[in-house]
Backbone as ProteinMPNN parsed JSONL, in Angstrom:
{"seq_chain_A": "LPLGGIVFITGPSGGGKSTILKLMEEQCTALGRTVIDWDKLRSACGNEECARDAERPLIDAIGTSIEQTASLLSLVGLGDAFVILRRPCELSDGQRARFRLARMIDAASAIPNGAVLLADEFLATLDRLTARTVAANMRRWIGRTPHTFIAATTHDDLLEPLAPDVLVFKGLGEVMEVVTR", "coords_chain_A": {"N_chain_A": [[61.519, -36.467, -0.418], [58.603, -38.917, -1.235], [55.218, -37.557, 0.705], [52.989, -40.569, 1.886], [53.898, -41.986, 0.747], [56.116, -44.421, -1.853], [59.472, -45.785, -1.482], [61.826, -46.567, -4.0], [64.555, -49.009, -4.19], [67.17, -49.549, -6.214], [69.519, -52.307, -7.309], [72.55, -53.787, -8.638], [74.232, -56.083, -6.854], [76.339, -54.689, -3.766], [76.48, -52.573, -4.886], [75.526, -50.24, -3.566], [73.424, -49.596, -1.927], [72.112, -49.425, 0.387], [73.966, -48.098, 1.57], [72.581, -46.17, 0.799], [70.328, -45.715, 2.172], [71.002, -45.503, 4.74], [72.294, -42.981, 4.33], [69.606, -41.101, 3.904], [67.951, -41.387, 6.369], [69.833, -40.75, 8.384], [69.216, -37.925, 6.691], [66.553, -38.015, 6.831], [66.169, -37.781, 9.552], [67.286, -35.361, 10.987], [66.404, -33.817, 9.474], [63.954, -33.71, 11.525], [62.081, -36.099, 11.066], [60.258, -38.677, 11.522], [61.706, -41.973, 11.986], [61.668, -45.258, 11.151], [63.73, -48.137, 11.307], [64.132, -51.672, 9.478], [66.107, -52.558, 9.639], [67.146, -52.459, 12.724], [64.533, -53.945, 14.016], [64.81, -56.609, 13.19], [65.431, -58.787, 14.735], [66.004, -61.758, 16.181], [65.351, -65.516, 17.148], [66.62, -65.417, 20.314], [67.206, -63.157, 20.327], [65.982, -59.504, 20.634], [63.263, -59.922, 19.797], [62.276, -62.718, 20.811], [63.214, -62.702, 23.081], [61.843, -60.597, 24.421], [58.767, -60.879, 23.802], [58.95, -64.092, 24.421], [56.666, -65.609, 25.764], [54.952, -64.925, 24.467], [52.087, -65.536, 21.84], [51.905, -64.59, 18.099], [49.441, -63.508, 17.816], [48.974, -61.925, 20.261], [51.487, -59.972, 20.738], [51.901, -57.7, 19.183], [50.019, -54.555, 18.287], [46.48, -53.092, 19.237], [44.399, -54.411, 19.42], [42.25, -56.66, 19.201], [41.507, -56.731, 16.14], [42.666, -54.846, 15.354], [44.745, -56.314, 15.161], [44.872, -58.698, 13.862], [44.168, -57.297, 11.623], [46.516, -55.99, 11.096], [48.729, -58.69, 10.88], [47.189, -60.091, 9.147], [48.289, -58.53, 6.513], [50.315, -58.408, 6.266], [50.625, -61.438, 5.296], [50.493, -63.109, 7.354], [48.319, -64.353, 9.099], [47.027, -66.859, 9.008], [45.15, -68.961, 11.29], [47.001, -70.947, 12.5], [49.061, -69.685, 12.658], [49.077, -66.937, 13.822], [49.152, -68.123, 16.475], [51.282, -68.656, 17.275], [54.201, -68.653, 18.74], [56.961, -65.452, 18.125], [59.384, -66.398, 17.995], [59.322, -69.198, 17.174], [58.437, -69.407, 14.085], [59.127, -69.42, 10.993], [62.552, -67.634, 8.595], [61.279, -66.664, 6.778], [58.569, -65.879, 8.102], [59.355, -64.285, 10.375], [60.725, -62.074, 8.879], [58.27, -61.42, 7.655], [56.774, -60.568, 10.137], [58.101, -58.931, 11.305], [57.33, -56.877, 9.605], [55.3, -56.326, 9.899], [55.709, -55.386, 12.866], [56.967, -53.28, 12.444], [54.901, -51.384, 10.621], [52.555, -51.215, 12.811], [53.899, -50.064, 14.8], [54.526, -47.307, 12.814], [51.727, -46.777, 12.47], [50.778, -45.733, 15.114], [51.925, -43.114, 14.688], [50.864, -40.305, 14.229], [51.473, -38.155, 12.379], [52.587, -39.523, 10.358], [55.961, -41.017, 9.198], [58.76, -42.594, 8.489], [59.532, -45.206, 7.22], [62.368, -47.837, 6.868], [63.322, -50.163, 4.878], [65.396, -52.673, 4.356], [67.163, -54.965, 2.264], [64.703, -55.793, 1.078], [62.041, -58.322, 1.976], [63.52, -59.803, 0.948], [63.941, -62.532, 2.057], [61.873, -64.248, 0.995], [59.723, -66.38, -0.982], [59.374, -65.398, -3.482], [56.587, -65.033, -5.2], [54.437, -64.809, -2.699], [56.218, -62.446, -1.846], [55.611, -60.039, -3.69], [53.107, -60.492, -2.819], [52.963, -59.539, -0.618], [54.472, -56.914, -0.843], [52.703, -55.844, -2.439], [50.307, -55.398, -1.092], [51.465, -53.852, 1.315], [51.689, -51.755, -0.681], [49.167, -50.741, -0.681], [48.251, -50.493, 1.607], [50.579, -47.996, 2.483], [49.672, -46.124, 0.696], [46.969, -45.267, 2.174], [48.298, -44.092, 4.204], [49.48, -41.234, 6.093], [52.135, -41.915, 5.49], [55.959, -42.409, 4.993], [57.313, -45.069, 2.382], [60.522, -47.09, 2.552], [62.215, -49.056, 0.208], [65.167, -50.846, 0.091], [66.284, -53.325, -2.347], [67.695, -55.753, -4.6], [65.486, -57.505, -5.808], [63.872, -57.337, -8.736], [61.148, -57.729, -9.217], [59.625, -56.565, -7.251], [59.217, -54.745, -8.122], [56.81, -54.052, -9.42], [54.473, -54.696, -7.815], [54.547, -53.089, -5.747], [54.288, -49.968, -6.731], [55.825, -48.185, -7.324], [56.629, -44.442, -6.175], [58.912, -42.879, -6.378], [61.586, -44.12, -7.653], [64.614, -44.932, -7.464], [67.461, -46.572, -9.198], [70.452, -47.769, -9.195], [73.338, -48.54, -9.832], [76.737, -50.228, -9.837], [79.888, -48.697, -8.894], [79.502, -45.02, -9.826], [76.86, -44.95, -11.258], [73.698, -44.201, -11.018], [70.605, -44.033, -11.243], [67.437, -42.635, -11.081], [64.109, -41.885, -11.003], [60.954, -39.819, -11.272], [57.269, -40.931, -10.79]], "CA_chain_A": [[60.48, -37.999, -0.216], [56.981, -38.47, -0.849], [54.506, -38.585, 1.807], [52.418, -41.093, 1.641], [54.058, -42.562, -1.159], [57.169, -45.276, -1.429], [60.309, -44.947, -2.549], [62.124, -47.999, -4.175], [65.916, -49.009, -4.422], [66.973, -51.4, -6.526], [70.51, -52.391, -8.701], [72.864, -55.723, -8.29], [74.755, -56.168, -5.005], [77.636, -53.797, -3.47], [76.025, -50.615, -5.778], [75.481, -49.125, -2.523], [71.623, -49.16, -1.793], [72.192, -49.524, 1.757], [74.616, -46.322, 1.884], [72.171, -44.612, 0.539], [69.395, -46.072, 2.814], [71.511, -44.983, 5.873], [72.397, -41.173, 4.293], [68.601, -41.081, 4.086], [68.038, -42.264, 7.553], [70.776, -39.694, 8.583], [69.096, -36.761, 6.328], [65.002, -37.534, 7.349], [66.426, -37.977, 11.428], [68.192, -34.173, 10.767], [64.783, -33.18, 9.216], [62.653, -33.837, 12.322], [61.084, -36.678, 10.857], [60.702, -40.413, 12.3], [62.18, -42.877, 11.356], [61.419, -46.765, 11.787], [64.546, -48.862, 10.461], [63.773, -52.955, 9.679], [67.159, -53.388, 10.632], [66.224, -52.12, 14.132], [63.518, -55.006, 14.523], [65.908, -57.282, 12.757], [66.206, -59.428, 15.811], [65.136, -63.242, 15.705], [65.039, -65.631, 18.154], [67.614, -65.329, 21.132], [67.478, -61.47, 20.525], [64.788, -58.656, 21.268], [61.675, -60.283, 19.649], [62.08, -63.488, 21.709], [62.703, -62.079, 24.645], [60.504, -59.572, 24.363], [57.615, -62.146, 23.466], [58.78, -65.318, 24.784], [55.723, -66.717, 25.603], [53.033, -64.783, 23.805], [51.762, -66.232, 20.523], [51.643, -63.666, 17.325], [48.025, -62.362, 17.923], [49.688, -60.756, 21.782], [52.545, -59.704, 20.761], [50.957, -56.896, 18.554], [47.87, -53.943, 18.216], [46.141, -52.563, 20.471], [43.011, -54.761, 19.501], [42.132, -58.147, 18.598], [40.722, -56.496, 15.347], [44.069, -54.556, 14.372], [46.273, -57.701, 15.243], [44.178, -59.827, 12.98], [44.418, -56.819, 10.053], [48.324, -56.795, 11.212], [48.583, -60.36, 10.93], [46.665, -60.878, 7.945], [48.361, -57.76, 6.038], [51.964, -59.028, 5.859], [49.987, -62.678, 5.214], [50.802, -64.541, 8.597], [46.747, -64.227, 9.278], [46.363, -67.955, 9.509], [45.024, -69.769, 12.726], [47.617, -72.071, 12.899], [50.672, -69.306, 12.877], [48.815, -66.288, 14.375], [48.994, -68.985, 17.639], [52.944, -69.236, 17.019], [55.291, -66.986, 19.026], [57.72, -64.937, 17.246], [61.095, -67.504, 17.629], [58.519, -70.353, 16.186], [58.2, -68.48, 12.744], [60.452, -69.736, 9.801], [62.924, -67.083, 8.591], [60.534, -65.279, 6.186], [57.471, -65.376, 8.68], [59.746, -63.591, 10.974], [60.367, -61.037, 8.426], [56.765, -61.022, 7.536], [56.211, -60.023, 11.365], [59.324, -57.306, 12.006], [56.919, -55.816, 8.907], [53.724, -55.889, 11.218], [56.27, -54.24, 13.738], [56.865, -52.072, 11.729], [53.668, -51.122, 10.664], [52.174, -50.911, 13.934], [55.191, -48.792, 15.435], [54.458, -46.209, 12.583], [50.146, -46.585, 12.759], [50.897, -45.052, 16.187], [52.42, -41.823, 14.741], [49.36, -39.825, 13.328], [51.975, -37.109, 10.872], [53.8, -39.654, 9.02], [56.423, -41.789, 10.107], [59.762, -42.895, 7.713], [59.986, -46.356, 7.306], [63.394, -47.862, 5.75], [63.208, -51.288, 4.292], [66.872, -52.769, 3.378], [66.644, -56.236, 1.713], [63.267, -55.915, 1.694], [61.515, -59.328, 1.484], [64.808, -60.878, 0.251], [63.811, -64.094, 2.596], [60.391, -65.035, 0.828], [59.504, -67.06, -2.128], [58.343, -64.827, -4.707], [55.341, -65.174, -4.856], [54.811, -64.309, -1.497], [56.836, -61.01, -1.39], [54.47, -59.836, -4.728], [51.825, -60.274, -2.393], [53.078, -59.012, 0.756], [54.498, -55.514, -1.306], [51.429, -55.453, -3.226], [49.621, -54.967, 0.475], [52.407, -52.97, 1.44], [51.664, -50.729, -1.886], [47.451, -50.461, -1.206], [48.932, -49.562, 3.01], [51.034, -46.622, 2.334], [48.361, -45.547, -0.363], [45.775, -44.701, 3.048], [48.535, -43.602, 5.122], [50.565, -40.339, 5.709], [54.254, -42.53, 5.706], [57.235, -43.14, 3.684], [58.383, -46.053, 2.882], [61.446, -46.808, 1.288], [62.555, -49.988, 0.351], [66.114, -51.579, -1.199], [66.095, -54.973, -2.765], [67.932, -56.641, -5.512], [65.0, -57.884, -6.405], [63.215, -56.555, -9.384], [60.351, -58.196, -9.474], [58.361, -55.925, -6.507], [58.724, -53.0, -8.833], [55.221, -54.02, -10.373], [52.969, -54.853, -6.851], [54.858, -51.511, -5.053], [54.245, -49.158, -7.873], [56.785, -46.78, -5.956], [56.71, -42.66, -6.463], [59.946, -43.034, -6.408], [62.341, -45.553, -8.472], [66.207, -45.378, -7.714], [68.462, -47.33, -9.745], [71.966, -47.863, -7.732], [74.339, -49.06, -10.443], [77.813, -50.23, -9.303], [80.715, -47.201, -9.194], [78.752, -43.488, -9.335], [76.008, -44.995, -12.163], [72.22, -43.743, -10.704], [69.155, -42.663, -12.245], [66.21, -41.649, -10.365], [62.984, -41.818, -12.309], [59.921, -39.988, -10.103], [56.235, -40.835, -11.372]], "C_chain_A": [[58.832, -37.714, -0.497], [55.725, -39.252, 0.098], [53.453, -39.03, 1.333], [52.435, -41.942, 0.675], [55.305, -43.677, -0.617], [58.474, -44.945, -2.431], [61.139, -46.546, -3.339], [63.486, -48.043, -4.727], [66.555, -50.378, -5.096], [68.567, -51.173, -7.609], [70.875, -53.501, -8.074], [73.987, -54.886, -6.295], [76.158, -55.489, -4.912], [77.16, -52.443, -4.514], [76.095, -50.142, -4.731], [74.143, -48.379, -1.911], [71.469, -48.939, -0.619], [72.633, -48.782, 2.253], [73.914, -45.835, 1.346], [70.795, -44.344, 1.231], [69.819, -45.265, 4.29], [71.765, -43.396, 5.623], [70.386, -40.775, 4.238], [68.127, -40.959, 5.354], [68.942, -40.794, 8.256], [69.898, -38.226, 7.98], [66.765, -36.455, 6.799], [65.406, -37.177, 8.956], [66.806, -35.879, 11.889], [66.546, -33.124, 10.703], [63.951, -32.789, 10.347], [61.592, -35.139, 11.902], [61.415, -38.165, 11.605], [60.808, -40.95, 11.673], [62.089, -44.497, 12.249], [62.531, -47.619, 10.491], [63.938, -50.508, 10.606], [64.97, -53.617, 10.087], [67.231, -53.97, 12.389], [65.355, -53.397, 14.676], [64.095, -56.026, 13.626], [65.664, -58.761, 13.687], [64.912, -60.689, 15.424], [65.187, -63.886, 17.367], [66.814, -65.528, 19.192], [67.889, -63.559, 21.425], [66.06, -60.611, 20.815], [63.545, -59.462, 20.703], [61.455, -61.861, 21.032], [62.364, -63.108, 22.618], [62.098, -61.091, 25.02], [59.394, -60.702, 24.986], [58.418, -63.429, 23.497], [57.644, -66.353, 24.822], [54.596, -66.284, 24.829], [53.319, -64.803, 22.616], [51.63, -64.098, 19.84], [50.195, -62.346, 18.003], [48.126, -61.419, 19.316], [50.494, -60.064, 21.548], [52.729, -57.97, 20.147], [49.736, -56.07, 18.856], [47.687, -53.231, 19.622], [44.741, -52.99, 20.646], [43.215, -56.329, 18.666], [41.864, -57.586, 17.187], [41.538, -55.757, 14.608], [45.686, -55.419, 14.564], [46.264, -58.319, 13.919], [44.371, -58.734, 11.559], [46.327, -56.721, 9.974], [48.68, -57.138, 10.262], [48.277, -60.732, 9.092], [46.923, -59.12, 6.355], [49.297, -58.035, 5.096], [51.635, -61.187, 6.214], [50.345, -63.984, 6.021], [49.093, -64.54, 9.566], [46.064, -65.728, 9.465], [46.102, -68.642, 10.872], [45.935, -70.351, 13.369], [49.283, -70.739, 13.451], [50.733, -68.009, 13.586], [49.202, -67.171, 16.298], [50.43, -68.932, 18.201], [53.948, -68.08, 17.85], [56.52, -66.857, 18.107], [58.96, -66.1, 17.097], [60.356, -68.583, 17.158], [58.75, -70.372, 14.634], [59.721, -69.222, 12.435], [60.944, -67.793, 10.056], [61.786, -65.562, 7.859], [59.353, -65.162, 6.739], [58.099, -64.694, 9.583], [59.932, -62.421, 10.61], [59.247, -60.051, 8.147], [56.105, -59.864, 9.163], [57.141, -58.773, 11.902], [58.456, -56.534, 10.829], [55.863, -55.339, 9.888], [54.008, -55.24, 12.125], [55.912, -53.159, 13.187], [55.81, -50.849, 11.0], [52.441, -50.626, 11.463], [52.844, -50.062, 14.803], [54.374, -47.384, 14.385], [52.648, -45.937, 12.139], [50.551, -45.781, 14.451], [51.441, -43.911, 15.966], [51.9, -40.87, 13.8], [50.761, -38.836, 12.307], [52.847, -37.373, 9.885], [55.393, -39.966, 9.962], [57.368, -42.21, 8.389], [60.007, -44.053, 7.536], [60.722, -47.081, 6.284], [63.427, -49.233, 6.122], [64.559, -51.93, 3.999], [67.013, -54.767, 3.035], [65.388, -56.688, 1.917], [62.544, -57.133, 1.548], [62.007, -60.601, 0.498], [64.15, -62.675, 0.117], [62.719, -65.382, 1.61], [60.082, -65.777, -0.361], [58.566, -65.551, -2.633], [57.542, -64.287, -5.131], [54.348, -64.253, -3.417], [55.18, -62.925, -1.128], [56.09, -60.608, -2.489], [53.418, -59.548, -4.612], [52.007, -59.094, -1.465], [53.834, -57.583, -0.1], [53.125, -55.369, -1.998], [50.192, -54.659, -1.922], [50.349, -53.635, 0.971], [51.937, -51.344, 0.487], [49.97, -49.597, -1.36], [48.015, -49.538, 0.779], [49.152, -48.148, 2.702], [50.233, -45.785, 1.599], [47.744, -44.188, 1.13], [46.656, -43.698, 3.919], [49.02, -41.894, 4.731], [52.331, -41.176, 6.022], [54.757, -42.789, 4.597], [57.393, -44.131, 3.378], [58.96, -46.174, 1.94], [62.359, -47.855, 1.234], [64.039, -50.558, -0.481], [66.576, -53.157, -1.121], [67.227, -55.278, -3.611], [67.099, -56.995, -6.378], [63.881, -57.043, -7.0], [61.546, -56.789, -9.266], [58.878, -57.921, -8.396], [58.616, -54.929, -7.348], [57.071, -53.264, -8.844], [54.364, -53.797, -8.636], [54.319, -53.422, -6.078], [54.708, -50.461, -5.845], [55.032, -48.096, -7.366], [56.096, -45.203, -6.795], [57.889, -42.395, -7.547], [61.096, -43.961, -6.96], [64.008, -45.229, -8.382], [66.648, -46.621, -8.061], [69.513, -47.053, -9.298], [72.874, -49.035, -8.505], [75.585, -49.312, -9.581], [78.647, -49.186, -9.498], [79.764, -45.984, -8.409], [77.652, -43.848, -10.32], [74.673, -44.961, -10.604], [71.697, -43.467, -11.311], [67.982, -43.173, -11.52], [65.046, -40.927, -10.883], [61.464, -41.727, -10.779], [58.284, -40.067, -11.249], [55.42, -39.43, -11.047]], "O_chain_A": [[58.101, -36.78, -0.167], [55.356, -40.413, 0.271], [52.801, -38.381, 0.515], [51.568, -42.482, -0.013], [55.535, -43.869, 0.577], [58.599, -44.309, -3.477], [60.708, -47.62, -2.919], [63.753, -47.272, -5.649], [66.529, -51.572, -4.798], [68.749, -50.25, -8.403], [70.2, -54.166, -7.287], [74.176, -54.022, -5.44], [77.016, -55.654, -5.778], [77.837, -51.421, -4.625], [76.983, -49.289, -4.748], [73.893, -47.22, -1.578], [70.568, -48.136, -0.374], [72.18, -48.408, 3.334], [74.282, -44.686, 1.1], [70.156, -43.3, 1.108], [69.021, -44.516, 4.854], [71.508, -42.588, 6.516], [70.202, -39.743, 4.882], [67.683, -39.811, 5.353], [68.248, -39.823, 8.559], [69.877, -37.321, 8.814], [66.045, -35.468, 6.951], [64.836, -36.22, 9.48], [66.537, -35.351, 12.968], [65.953, -32.291, 11.389], [63.291, -31.75, 10.31], [60.448, -35.174, 12.354], [62.468, -38.595, 12.078], [60.223, -40.835, 10.596], [62.326, -44.787, 13.422], [62.318, -47.72, 9.283], [63.327, -50.775, 11.641], [65.082, -54.713, 10.637], [67.309, -55.045, 12.984], [65.581, -53.785, 15.822], [63.043, -56.362, 13.081], [65.774, -59.82, 13.069], [63.807, -60.722, 14.883], [65.114, -63.247, 18.417], [67.921, -65.581, 18.656], [68.489, -62.958, 22.315], [65.09, -61.239, 21.24], [62.689, -59.563, 21.583], [60.607, -61.881, 21.924], [61.396, -63.156, 23.378], [61.898, -60.875, 26.215], [59.236, -61.174, 26.112], [58.566, -63.899, 22.369], [57.558, -67.445, 24.26], [53.583, -66.928, 24.553], [54.351, -64.348, 22.122], [51.445, -63.031, 20.424], [50.081, -61.176, 18.368], [47.485, -60.376, 19.446], [50.405, -59.09, 22.295], [53.549, -57.18, 20.614], [48.724, -56.477, 19.426], [48.386, -52.956, 20.597], [43.948, -52.499, 21.451], [44.028, -56.815, 17.879], [42.21, -58.617, 16.611], [41.426, -55.775, 13.382], [46.884, -55.285, 14.314], [47.182, -58.462, 13.111], [44.691, -59.257, 10.492], [47.115, -57.184, 9.15], [48.938, -56.6, 9.185], [48.897, -61.346, 8.224], [46.061, -58.774, 5.548], [49.327, -58.003, 3.866], [52.202, -61.937, 7.009], [50.458, -65.174, 5.728], [49.082, -64.786, 10.772], [44.931, -65.9, 9.915], [47.113, -68.839, 11.546], [45.93, -70.411, 14.598], [50.175, -70.935, 14.277], [51.818, -67.617, 14.017], [49.503, -66.401, 17.21], [50.701, -69.132, 19.385], [54.268, -66.941, 17.509], [57.029, -67.783, 17.475], [59.306, -66.534, 15.999], [61.128, -69.139, 16.377], [59.231, -71.354, 14.068], [60.756, -69.468, 13.054], [60.461, -66.959, 10.822], [61.59, -64.376, 8.125], [58.662, -64.346, 6.128], [57.172, -64.022, 10.033], [59.607, -61.504, 11.364], [59.108, -58.831, 8.235], [55.364, -58.882, 9.206], [56.854, -57.909, 12.73], [58.733, -55.335, 10.878], [55.694, -54.261, 10.457], [53.173, -54.461, 12.585], [54.979, -52.366, 13.313], [56.051, -49.643, 10.934], [51.555, -49.885, 11.037], [52.198, -49.331, 15.553], [53.72, -46.532, 14.987], [52.362, -44.917, 11.512], [50.157, -44.648, 14.176], [51.618, -43.309, 17.025], [52.425, -40.651, 12.708], [50.686, -39.252, 11.151], [53.495, -36.702, 9.083], [55.811, -39.398, 10.971], [56.771, -42.138, 7.315], [61.215, -44.152, 7.751], [60.293, -47.183, 5.135], [63.527, -49.613, 7.289], [64.892, -51.444, 2.918], [66.877, -55.589, 3.941], [64.986, -57.609, 2.628], [62.193, -57.021, 0.374], [61.555, -61.541, -0.156], [63.959, -63.503, -0.774], [62.722, -66.61, 1.528], [60.884, -65.13, -1.034], [57.55, -64.975, -2.243], [57.59, -63.109, -5.486], [53.755, -63.177, -3.494], [54.587, -62.296, -0.252], [55.117, -61.242, -2.079], [52.683, -58.876, -5.336], [51.421, -58.012, -1.492], [53.268, -56.755, 0.614], [52.622, -54.265, -1.789], [49.502, -53.644, -2.014], [49.801, -52.533, 0.986], [51.897, -50.198, 0.936], [49.716, -48.406, -1.542], [48.078, -48.33, 1.004], [48.283, -47.278, 2.647], [50.146, -44.615, 1.973], [47.911, -42.97, 1.199], [46.145, -42.671, 4.365], [48.988, -41.374, 3.615], [53.312, -40.83, 6.68], [54.293, -43.229, 3.546], [57.858, -44.668, 4.383], [58.652, -45.805, 0.807], [63.305, -47.824, 2.021], [63.952, -50.678, -1.703], [67.023, -53.87, -0.222], [68.156, -54.797, -2.963], [67.406, -56.984, -7.57], [63.132, -56.301, -6.364], [60.82, -55.795, -9.241], [57.768, -58.453, -8.42], [57.89, -53.974, -7.071], [56.282, -52.562, -8.213], [53.734, -52.767, -8.396], [55.004, -53.342, -7.098], [55.41, -49.628, -5.271], [54.477, -47.059, -7.001], [55.307, -45.088, -7.732], [57.956, -42.006, -8.713], [61.382, -44.733, -6.045], [64.608, -45.335, -9.452], [66.353, -47.641, -7.438], [69.623, -45.893, -8.903], [73.112, -50.143, -8.026], [75.614, -48.655, -8.54], [78.236, -48.483, -10.421], [79.406, -45.863, -7.237], [77.092, -42.763, -10.477], [74.79, -45.539, -9.524], [72.01, -42.612, -12.14], [67.777, -44.386, -11.541], [64.967, -39.726, -11.141], [61.071, -42.535, -9.937], [58.193, -39.398, -12.278], [54.336, -39.207, -11.586]]}, "name": "protein", "num_of_chains": 1, "seq": "LPLGGIVFITGPSGGGKSTILKLMEEQCTALGRTVIDWDKLRSACGNEECARDAERPLIDAIGTSIEQTASLLSLVGLGDAFVILRRPCELSDGQRARFRLARMIDAASAIPNGAVLLADEFLATLDRLTARTVAANMRRWIGRTPHTFIAATTHDDLLEPLAPDVLVFKGLGEVMEVVTR"}
């Protein structure tokens, strides 16, 4: 896996992308790498996010300073004044996905040696223009960090903005192609 790089796993639904992510998580954990899994942050209203931050607006829910929080929320497209004052459970599904991504980045930022960030169905709930913009921001952020970001999705439109270092196409059955830059 590229340190400070992106792995993009794509292919049809049911092709095995999630299985590849699980195997990568197991291998990274076995090698002693810190893994931050998008699915483990996937809580929404009534779950972890609302239970932990029920009365806290986004601006107070992540980051260690106002500057860091504003930077994190802007990176994922949640920097609007009306949004940063909302609580996590008041967000739309797409906004929750982006807040989850901000939490993932926040957690990774605390790991100086680098972490492996896993995101299954990455940005699948967003409109495609917003998804492409957030994906491009992830490419810029990863380019400045020691972290490895692994994203899996059926949406090939994220290939260009993510500009992955490793591209994995997982087709149906045994079909799999791996291309590195």
